[in-house]
Tab-separated table of C-alpha atoms and ligand atoms in Angstrom:
chain	number	residue	atom	x	y	z
P	1	MET	CA	46.072	-33.284	-10.825
P	2	ARG	CA	44.426	-33.483	-14.233
P	3	GLU	CA	46.049	-35.044	-17.274
P	4	PHE	CA	48.000	-32.723	-19.540
P	5	SER	CA	50.451	-32.935	-22.440
P	6	TYR	CA	53.979	-31.598	-22.286
P	7	ARG	CA	56.243	-30.219	-25.026
P	8	SER	CA	59.623	-28.572	-24.829
P	9	ALA	CA	60.063	-25.656	-27.240
P	10	ASP	CA	63.393	-25.199	-29.029
P	11	SER	CA	62.624	-21.734	-30.419
P	12	VAL	CA	60.344	-18.798	-29.679
P	13	ASP	CA	58.410	-19.447	-32.904
P	14	THR	CA	57.819	-23.087	-31.960
P	15	ALA	CA	56.664	-22.062	-28.476
P	16	LEU	CA	54.179	-19.551	-29.925
P	17	ALA	CA	52.896	-22.051	-32.522
P	18	LEU	CA	52.412	-24.805	-29.910
P	19	LEU	CA	50.484	-22.455	-27.663
P	20	ALA	CA	48.306	-21.220	-30.543
P	21	GLU	CA	47.378	-24.816	-31.531
P	22	HIS	CA	45.598	-25.320	-28.216
P	23	ASN	CA	43.084	-22.455	-28.412
P	24	GLY	CA	43.830	-20.823	-25.083
P	25	SER	CA	44.078	-24.004	-23.012
P	26	ALA	CA	47.894	-24.293	-23.209
P	27	ARG	CA	50.332	-22.488	-20.913
P	28	PHE	CA	54.009	-21.685	-21.067
P	29	LEU	CA	55.993	-23.444	-18.353
P	30	ALA	CA	59.110	-21.706	-17.056
P	31	GLY	CA	60.365	-22.641	-13.563
P	32	GLY	CA	56.955	-24.115	-12.736
P	33	THR	CA	57.126	-22.885	-9.119
P	34	ASN	CA	53.745	-21.156	-9.345
P	35	LEU	CA	51.986	-22.811	-12.280
P	36	VAL	CA	52.532	-26.398	-11.107
P	37	ASP	CA	51.321	-25.515	-7.592
P	38	LEU	CA	48.143	-24.046	-9.105
P	39	MET	CA	47.663	-27.165	-11.242
P	40	LYS	CA	47.939	-29.374	-8.154
P	41	LEU	CA	45.288	-27.196	-6.488
P	42	ASP	CA	43.049	-27.523	-9.588
P	43	VAL	CA	43.122	-23.723	-9.970
P	44	ALA	CA	45.020	-23.890	-13.291
P	45	ARG	CA	43.868	-26.546	-15.757
P	46	PRO	CA	46.052	-26.377	-18.886
P	47	THR	CA	45.774	-29.217	-21.390
P	48	LEU	CA	49.310	-28.571	-22.660
P	49	LEU	CA	52.446	-27.193	-21.007
P	50	VAL	CA	55.022	-25.681	-23.360
P	51	ASN	CA	58.359	-25.575	-21.601
P	52	VAL	CA	60.148	-22.332	-22.486
P	53	SER	CA	62.914	-22.520	-19.902
P	54	GLY	CA	65.363	-23.989	-22.446
P	55	LEU	CA	65.010	-21.077	-24.875
P	56	SER	CA	68.086	-18.899	-25.092
P	57	LEU	CA	66.371	-15.969	-23.416
P	58	ASP	CA	68.419	-15.866	-20.224
P	59	GLU	CA	71.006	-13.217	-21.077
P	60	ILE	CA	71.536	-10.239	-18.759
P	61	ALA	CA	73.304	-7.495	-20.697
P	62	GLU	CA	73.785	-3.766	-21.063
P	63	THR	CA	71.605	-2.100	-23.703
P	64	ASP	CA	72.932	0.439	-26.222
P	65	ASP	CA	71.549	3.331	-24.157
P	66	GLY	CA	73.223	2.129	-20.941
P	67	GLY	CA	70.198	0.341	-19.473
P	68	ILE	CA	69.972	-3.379	-18.714
P	69	ARG	CA	68.073	-6.106	-20.570
P	70	ILE	CA	67.159	-9.151	-18.494
P	71	GLY	CA	66.082	-12.193	-20.505
P	72	ALA	CA	62.721	-13.696	-19.541
P	73	THR	CA	64.108	-17.136	-18.704
P	74	ALA	CA	66.967	-15.816	-16.537
P	75	ARG	CA	66.685	-17.489	-13.139
P	76	ASN	CA	65.884	-15.201	-10.212
P	77	SER	CA	69.136	-16.205	-8.427
P	78	ASP	CA	71.231	-15.350	-11.479
P	79	VAL	CA	69.564	-11.930	-11.810
P	80	ALA	CA	70.131	-11.104	-8.124
P	81	ALA	CA	73.800	-12.162	-8.301
P	82	HIS	CA	74.642	-10.397	-11.568
P	83	PRO	CA	77.224	-7.582	-11.163
P	84	LEU	CA	75.307	-5.209	-13.479
P	85	ILE	CA	72.158	-5.598	-11.374
P	86	ARG	CA	73.963	-5.388	-8.035
P	87	GLU	CA	75.879	-2.239	-9.021
P	88	ARG	CA	73.278	-0.329	-11.041
P	89	TYR	CA	70.002	-1.593	-9.584
P	90	PRO	CA	70.677	-2.852	-6.050
P	91	ALA	CA	66.954	-2.571	-5.183
P	92	VAL	CA	66.239	-5.213	-7.846
P	93	ALA	CA	68.810	-7.610	-6.380
P	94	GLN	CA	67.533	-6.966	-2.844
P	95	ALA	CA	63.907	-7.500	-3.871
P	96	ILE	CA	64.658	-10.856	-5.472
P	97	VAL	CA	66.728	-12.073	-2.508
P	98	ALA	CA	63.914	-11.027	-0.148
P	99	GLY	CA	61.532	-13.416	-1.948
P	100	ALA	CA	60.882	-17.145	-1.560
P	101	SER	CA	63.866	-19.426	-0.759
P	102	GLY	CA	67.240	-20.125	-2.347
P	103	GLN	CA	65.926	-23.299	-4.000
P	104	LEU	CA	62.887	-21.500	-5.429
P	105	ARG	CA	64.971	-18.568	-6.663
P	106	ASN	CA	67.289	-21.031	-8.458
P	107	GLN	CA	64.291	-22.408	-10.333
P	108	ALA	CA	62.032	-19.356	-10.810
P	109	THR	CA	62.415	-17.103	-13.848
P	110	VAL	CA	61.903	-13.427	-14.650
P	111	GLY	CA	58.813	-13.997	-16.852
P	112	GLY	CA	57.237	-16.385	-14.351
P	113	ASN	CA	57.852	-14.032	-11.460
P	114	LEU	CA	56.019	-11.201	-13.229
P	115	LEU	CA	53.068	-13.472	-14.039
P	116	GLN	CA	52.740	-15.311	-10.713
P	117	ARG	CA	49.161	-15.184	-9.416
P	118	THR	CA	47.810	-13.639	-6.239
P	119	ARG	CA	48.076	-15.498	-2.941
P	120	CYS	CA	44.525	-14.559	-1.899
P	121	VAL	CA	43.386	-17.684	-0.025
P	122	TYR	CA	40.069	-17.865	-1.895
P	123	PHE	CA	41.793	-17.736	-5.280
P	124	THR	CA	43.940	-20.754	-4.403
P	125	ASP	CA	40.996	-22.763	-2.990
P	126	ALA	CA	39.035	-24.166	-5.933
P	127	THR	CA	36.094	-25.038	-3.651
P	128	LYS	CA	35.406	-21.327	-2.881
P	129	PRO	CA	33.847	-18.576	-5.028
P	130	CYS	CA	36.325	-16.060	-6.452
P	131	ASN	CA	35.765	-13.524	-9.241
P	132	LYS	CA	39.371	-13.796	-10.384
P	133	ARG	CA	39.271	-17.610	-10.773
P	134	ASP	CA	35.590	-18.038	-11.603
P	135	PRO	CA	34.208	-14.740	-13.027
P	136	GLY	CA	30.896	-13.652	-11.513
P	137	SER	CA	31.059	-16.058	-8.561
P	138	GLY	CA	31.725	-13.300	-6.000
P	139	CYS	CA	34.509	-12.067	-3.753
P	140	PRO	CA	34.384	-13.690	-0.299
P	141	ALA	CA	37.576	-11.868	0.711
P	142	ARG	CA	35.695	-8.574	1.220
P	143	ASP	CA	33.898	-9.884	4.292
P	144	GLY	CA	36.270	-12.741	4.965
P	145	GLU	CA	40.044	-13.207	5.154
P	146	HIS	CA	41.655	-10.053	3.754
P	147	HIS	CA	44.316	-9.072	6.245
P	148	ASN	CA	47.012	-9.077	3.532
P	149	LEU	CA	44.884	-7.759	0.663
P	150	ALA	CA	44.757	-4.370	-1.055
P	151	ILE	CA	44.252	-0.922	0.422
P	152	LEU	CA	44.890	0.882	-2.891
P	153	GLY	CA	43.731	0.374	-6.490
P	154	ALA	CA	41.262	-2.448	-5.791
P	155	SER	CA	37.643	-2.777	-6.974
P	156	GLU	CA	34.339	-4.036	-5.589
P	157	GLN	CA	34.932	-7.266	-7.498
P	158	CYS	CA	38.499	-7.998	-6.335
P	159	ILE	CA	40.859	-6.761	-3.629
P	160	ALA	CA	43.761	-9.115	-4.317
P	161	THR	CA	47.353	-7.918	-4.087
P	162	ASN	CA	50.151	-8.637	-6.526
P	163	PRO	CA	52.646	-10.850	-4.687
P	164	SER	CA	55.863	-10.132	-6.615
P	165	ASP	CA	58.782	-8.454	-4.834
P	166	PHE	CA	60.754	-8.167	-8.094
P	167	ALA	CA	58.013	-6.128	-9.799
P	168	VAL	CA	58.212	-3.361	-7.166
P	169	PRO	CA	61.627	-1.890	-8.120
P	170	LEU	CA	60.707	-2.441	-11.778
P	171	ALA	CA	57.756	-0.094	-11.189
P	172	ALA	CA	59.948	2.459	-9.409
P	173	PHE	CA	62.385	2.609	-12.332
P	174	ASP	CA	59.983	2.540	-15.308
P	175	ALA	CA	60.943	-0.877	-16.613
P	176	VAL	CA	59.547	-2.104	-19.921
P	177	VAL	CA	58.301	-5.640	-20.633
P	178	ARG	CA	59.150	-7.053	-24.070
P	179	ALA	CA	56.939	-9.777	-25.484
P	180	ARG	CA	56.147	-11.525	-28.760
P	181	ASN	CA	53.062	-13.243	-30.193
P	182	ALA	CA	51.760	-14.062	-33.663
P	183	ASP	CA	51.128	-10.330	-34.279
P	184	GLY	CA	54.795	-9.463	-33.676
P	185	ASP	CA	56.838	-7.789	-30.959
P	186	HIS	CA	55.276	-5.782	-28.125
P	187	GLU	CA	56.808	-3.298	-25.725
P	188	ILE	CA	54.711	-2.698	-22.596
P	189	PRO	CA	55.766	-0.168	-19.934
P	190	LEU	CA	55.486	-1.805	-16.515
P	191	ALA	CA	53.148	1.035	-15.528
P	192	ASP	CA	50.650	-0.370	-18.080
P	193	PHE	CA	51.453	-4.063	-17.632
P	194	TYR	CA	49.291	-4.846	-14.580
P	195	ARG	CA	45.543	-4.233	-14.951
P	196	SER	CA	43.235	-2.594	-12.461
P	197	PRO	CA	40.770	-5.343	-11.505
P	198	GLY	CA	37.623	-3.298	-12.264
P	199	ASP	CA	34.639	-5.491	-13.150
P	200	ASP	CA	36.759	-8.224	-14.745
P	201	PRO	CA	39.555	-9.195	-12.372
P	202	GLU	CA	40.262	-12.552	-14.052
P	203	ARG	CA	42.987	-11.038	-16.261
P	204	ASP	CA	45.956	-9.764	-14.236
P	205	THR	CA	47.906	-8.120	-17.049
P	206	THR	CA	47.693	-6.473	-20.456
P	207	LEU	CA	50.000	-9.071	-22.000
P	208	PRO	CA	48.479	-9.769	-25.450
P	209	ALA	CA	46.850	-13.183	-25.978
P	210	GLY	CA	49.333	-15.976	-26.608
P	211	ALA	CA	52.337	-13.716	-25.994
P	212	LEU	CA	55.649	-14.914	-24.620
P	213	ILE	CA	57.578	-12.459	-22.460
P	214	THR	CA	61.055	-12.321	-23.962
P	215	ALA	CA	62.785	-9.772	-21.704
P	216	VAL	CA	62.464	-6.959	-19.201
P	217	GLU	CA	64.411	-3.766	-19.779
P	218	LEU	CA	65.532	-1.283	-17.157
P	219	PRO	CA	66.370	2.159	-18.561
P	220	PRO	CA	69.540	3.939	-17.442
P	221	SER	CA	68.962	5.804	-14.177
P	222	PRO	CA	71.358	8.040	-12.246
P	223	LEU	CA	69.302	7.375	-9.084
P	224	ALA	CA	69.158	3.596	-9.249
P	225	PRO	CA	72.708	2.764	-8.002
P	226	GLY	CA	71.662	4.188	-4.606
P	227	SER	CA	68.317	2.382	-4.539
P	228	VAL	CA	67.074	0.090	-1.779
P	229	TYR	CA	64.271	-2.447	-1.277
P	230	ARG	CA	62.759	-2.941	2.173
P	231	LYS	CA	60.206	-5.659	2.915
P	232	VAL	CA	57.972	-6.214	5.938
P	233	ARG	CA	56.643	-9.736	6.461
P	234	GLU	CA	55.101	-11.758	9.229
P	235	ARG	CA	58.182	-13.911	9.740
P	236	ALA	CA	61.818	-13.268	8.936
P	237	SER	CA	62.159	-15.457	5.864
P	238	TYR	CA	60.268	-17.418	3.242
P	239	ALA	CA	57.163	-15.229	3.411
P	240	PHE	CA	55.358	-12.850	1.099
P	241	ALA	CA	55.391	-9.143	1.967
P	242	ILE	CA	52.658	-7.464	3.965
P	243	GLY	CA	54.188	-4.184	2.806
P	244	SER	CA	57.320	-3.291	0.873
P	245	ILE	CA	59.058	-0.352	-0.757
P	246	ALA	CA	61.601	0.244	-3.509
P	247	ALA	CA	63.061	3.737	-3.286
P	248	ALA	CA	65.878	5.987	-4.464
P	249	LEU	CA	66.576	9.596	-3.652
P	250	ASP	CA	68.694	12.431	-5.028
P	251	VAL	CA	69.073	14.937	-2.232
P	252	HIS	CA	71.379	17.963	-2.294
P	253	ASP	CA	71.812	20.426	0.612
P	254	ASP	CA	68.896	18.574	2.211
P	255	VAL	CA	66.604	19.425	-0.720
P	256	VAL	CA	65.052	16.567	-2.710
P	257	ARG	CA	65.980	16.910	-6.376
P	258	ASP	CA	64.526	13.619	-7.560
P	259	VAL	CA	62.912	10.576	-5.971
P	260	ARG	CA	61.455	7.193	-6.959
P	261	ILE	CA	59.069	5.284	-4.720
P	262	ALA	CA	57.077	2.127	-5.435
P	263	LEU	CA	55.141	0.058	-2.905
P	264	GLY	CA	54.445	-3.670	-2.767
P	265	ALA	CA	51.654	-5.766	-1.201
P	266	VAL	CA	49.205	-2.848	-1.087
P	267	ALA	CA	47.485	-3.042	-4.486
P	268	PRO	CA	46.673	-5.380	-7.378
P	269	MET	CA	49.812	-4.044	-9.042
P	270	PRO	CA	53.190	-2.786	-7.826
P	271	TRP	CA	52.107	0.685	-6.731
P	272	ARG	CA	54.109	3.639	-7.996
P	273	ALA	CA	53.797	6.330	-5.325
P	274	HIS	CA	53.439	9.332	-7.652
P	275	ALA	CA	51.646	11.496	-5.071
P	276	ALA	CA	54.440	10.983	-2.525
P	277	GLU	CA	57.078	11.684	-5.172
P	278	ARG	CA	55.340	14.936	-6.187
P	279	ALA	CA	55.069	15.995	-2.544
P	280	LEU	CA	58.830	15.611	-2.050
P	281	VAL	CA	60.532	17.120	-5.089
P	282	GLY	CA	61.928	20.593	-4.276
P	283	ARG	CA	61.209	20.212	-0.548
P	284	HIS	CA	63.556	19.794	2.416
P	285	ALA	CA	63.798	16.150	3.441
P	286	THR	CA	62.635	16.658	7.020
P	287	PRO	CA	60.701	14.054	9.034
P	288	GLU	CA	57.542	16.209	8.635
P	289	THR	CA	57.918	16.427	4.840
P	290	LEU	CA	58.487	12.694	4.581
P	291	ARG	CA	55.424	12.000	6.715
P	292	ASP	CA	53.325	14.449	4.650
P	293	ALA	CA	54.475	12.740	1.452
P	294	ALA	CA	53.480	9.339	2.814
P	295	ASP	CA	50.093	10.718	3.860
P	296	ALA	CA	49.587	12.243	0.403
P	297	GLU	CA	50.000	8.774	-1.093
P	298	LEU	CA	47.784	7.089	1.466
P	299	ALA	CA	44.969	9.649	1.195
P	300	GLU	CA	43.284	7.443	-1.443
P	301	ALA	CA	43.589	4.243	0.593
P	302	HIS	CA	40.423	2.228	1.252
P	303	PRO	CA	41.217	-0.201	4.039
P	304	LEU	CA	38.796	-2.935	5.070
P	305	ARG	CA	38.031	-4.405	8.501
P	306	ASP	CA	41.338	-6.286	8.939
P	307	ASN	CA	43.922	-4.537	6.766
P	308	ALA	CA	43.851	-0.941	8.067
P	309	TYR	CA	47.133	-1.733	9.873
P	310	LYS	CA	48.790	-1.338	6.462
P	311	ILE	CA	48.280	2.434	6.563
P	312	PRO	CA	50.629	3.133	9.514
P	313	LEU	CA	52.875	0.297	8.322
P	314	ILE	CA	53.337	1.867	4.876
P	315	ARG	CA	53.633	5.373	6.323
P	316	ASN	CA	56.432	4.194	8.628
P	317	LEU	CA	58.099	2.250	5.835
P	318	ILE	CA	58.189	5.300	3.550
P	319	VAL	CA	59.487	7.612	6.316
P	320	ARG	CA	62.075	5.145	7.597
P	321	THR	CA	63.399	4.188	4.147
P	322	LEU	CA	63.646	7.787	2.895
P	323	THR	CA	65.286	8.870	6.165
P	324	GLU	CA	67.839	6.093	5.660
P	325	LEU	CA	68.486	7.296	2.084
P	326	THR	CA	68.749	10.953	3.182
P	327	GLU	CA	71.272	10.069	5.898
P	328	ALA	CA	73.287	7.967	3.440
P	329	ALA	CA	73.465	10.975	1.084
P	330	SER	CA	74.688	13.460	3.721
Z	1	LIG	C1	56.721	-21.181	-1.079
Z	1	LIG	C2	56.867	-20.013	-2.033
Z	1	LIG	C3	57.228	-18.780	-1.529
Z	1	LIG	C4	57.347	-17.694	-2.400
Z	1	LIG	N1	57.701	-16.468	-1.897
Z	1	LIG	C5	57.794	-15.398	-2.744
Z	1	LIG	C6	58.116	-14.106	-2.250
Z	1	LIG	O1	58.318	-13.909	-1.066
Z	1	LIG	N2	58.197	-13.092	-3.164
Z	1	LIG	C7	57.982	-13.287	-4.502
Z	1	LIG	O2	58.065	-12.327	-5.266
Z	1	LIG	N3	57.670	-14.490	-4.983
Z	1	LIG	C8	57.574	-15.543	-4.133
Z	1	LIG	N4	57.241	-16.777	-4.625
Z	1	LIG	C9	56.802	-16.872	-6.011
Z	1	LIG	C10	57.908	-17.239	-6.953
Z	1	LIG	O3	58.767	-16.129	-7.070
Z	1	LIG	C11	57.193	-17.537	-8.260
Z	1	LIG	O4	56.575	-18.790	-8.088
Z	1	LIG	C12	58.140	-17.577	-9.418
Z	1	LIG	O5	58.798	-16.360	-9.590
Z	1	LIG	C13	57.429	-17.957	-10.688
Z	1	LIG	O6	58.404	-18.158	-11.678
Z	1	LIG	P1	58.428	-19.490	-12.534
Z	1	LIG	O7	59.484	-19.321	-13.559
Z	1	LIG	O8	58.550	-20.695	-11.659
Z	1	LIG	O9	56.983	-19.404	-13.181
Z	1	LIG	P2	55.991	-20.544	-13.665
Z	1	LIG	O10	55.336	-21.154	-12.477
Z	1	LIG	O11	56.644	-21.470	-14.639
Z	1	LIG	O12	54.936	-19.658	-14.467
Z	1	LIG	C14	54.105	-18.722	-13.843
Z	1	LIG	C15	53.172	-18.147	-14.897
Z	1	LIG	O13	53.904	-17.376	-15.831
Z	1	LIG	C16	53.706	-17.863	-17.152
Z	1	LIG	N5	54.985	-17.663	-17.829
Z	1	LIG	C17	56.201	-18.036	-17.361
Z	1	LIG	N6	57.165	-17.558	-18.163
Z	1	LIG	C18	56.539	-16.880	-19.152
Z	1	LIG	C19	56.999	-16.133	-20.280
Z	1	LIG	N7	58.304	-15.983	-20.565
Z	1	LIG	N8	56.078	-15.549	-21.076
Z	1	LIG	C20	54.753	-15.676	-20.810
Z	1	LIG	N9	54.266	-16.382	-19.774
Z	1	LIG	C21	55.160	-16.955	-18.944
Z	1	LIG	C22	53.262	-19.298	-16.994
Z	1	LIG	O14	52.461	-19.731	-18.083
Z	1	LIG	C23	52.447	-19.198	-15.720
Z	1	LIG	O15	51.157	-18.740	-16.019
Z	1	LIG	C24	57.124	-17.881	-3.791
Z	1	LIG	C25	56.778	-19.141	-4.287
Z	1	LIG	C26	56.636	-20.208	-3.429
Z	1	LIG	C27	56.251	-21.550	-4.000
Z	2	LIG	S1	40.075	-10.699	-3.633
Z	2	LIG	FE1	40.114	-11.300	-5.789
Z	2	LIG	S2	41.272	-13.189	-5.735
Z	2	LIG	FE2	40.505	-12.872	-3.642
Z	2	LIG	S3	38.467	-13.829	-3.498
Z	2	LIG	FE3	38.147	-11.744	-4.120
Z	2	LIG	S4	38.034	-11.922	-6.357
Z	2	LIG	FE4	39.071	-13.739	-5.649
């Protein structure tokens, strides 16, 4: 591990000023469960770590409009256990609990979870080329190890998936990321927060330079209290998803009135399944309709040699989860 300096910030302004002093080579440190691993692997090389975990940004509270604001330094365990989250957004609590381990969730924070980097094996191996880590060096994953990489939304230059479980229900329910930098406060809809890799996959998000995430806000949603998160992984615990879904359904007399679907581990961003949602609203929730909706979403998929299994996996996950929600509603 390379030498670095360490400072603990006692206010948001101090944290922003410390970061700005180091001309892009400083990083905020929250729980450290991803950043410190990447430093040990020589993938991240900050010269200064600014600890933000002691800032008073860990409140979880109702907003004036009946939504929920989750402070950026709230620990993942505290978010998953909070009564407001469990009652109004159970898919969020389920997604967090489905990730990592108890010890990691006690340490990891909301902001850090959203900004954790891909688990593509070439990205985390500093001896290999990788366009995301070393722009222009190539993407060995295309012809190499890609069994858990993207089938949707990728580019020629990068096919990495976003690893966060937490971000998937946030995408389903139109969450907003709040951030601050020297230019002031920023409000970024989650739908715009994660970038398509395109020709420059090195930047994962649209977070402005030097910005600190201060909170994530979930708007009020009549559907969300009935929401679920389902995750498929290669072993029963302590593993990243190979496919996941956050979903909620309003069905009346077997007709879908409203639906939210987002998918995880299939794209560089949590993937909002707009095509599937459009295919369901106003239709009877039959097995055929659910399958057609899944196929509508997957029509744009571009699987590679070793990840085509994700197409039937995601189709089955959508059908099974929405069937479960339909049965629960009847
Ligand atoms: C073994 C293992 C298994 C895991 N399994 C899963 C899993 O199944 N599902 C899952 O979703 N996750 C999983 N994780 C990832 C884990 O959830 C993340 O490591 C964690 O959420 C990161 O949070 P952190 O607070 O520790 O972030 P840090 O490591 O401190 O920071 C991560 C990044 O975010 C930046 N950052 C942090 N906070 C802010 C902020 N407020 N504003 C701006 N930038 C900020 C940092 O500069 C850094 O670049 C796993 C991790 C490990 C080690
Ligand atoms: S998929 Fe992306 S992260 Fe993985 S090797 Fe290719 S460029 Fe790097």
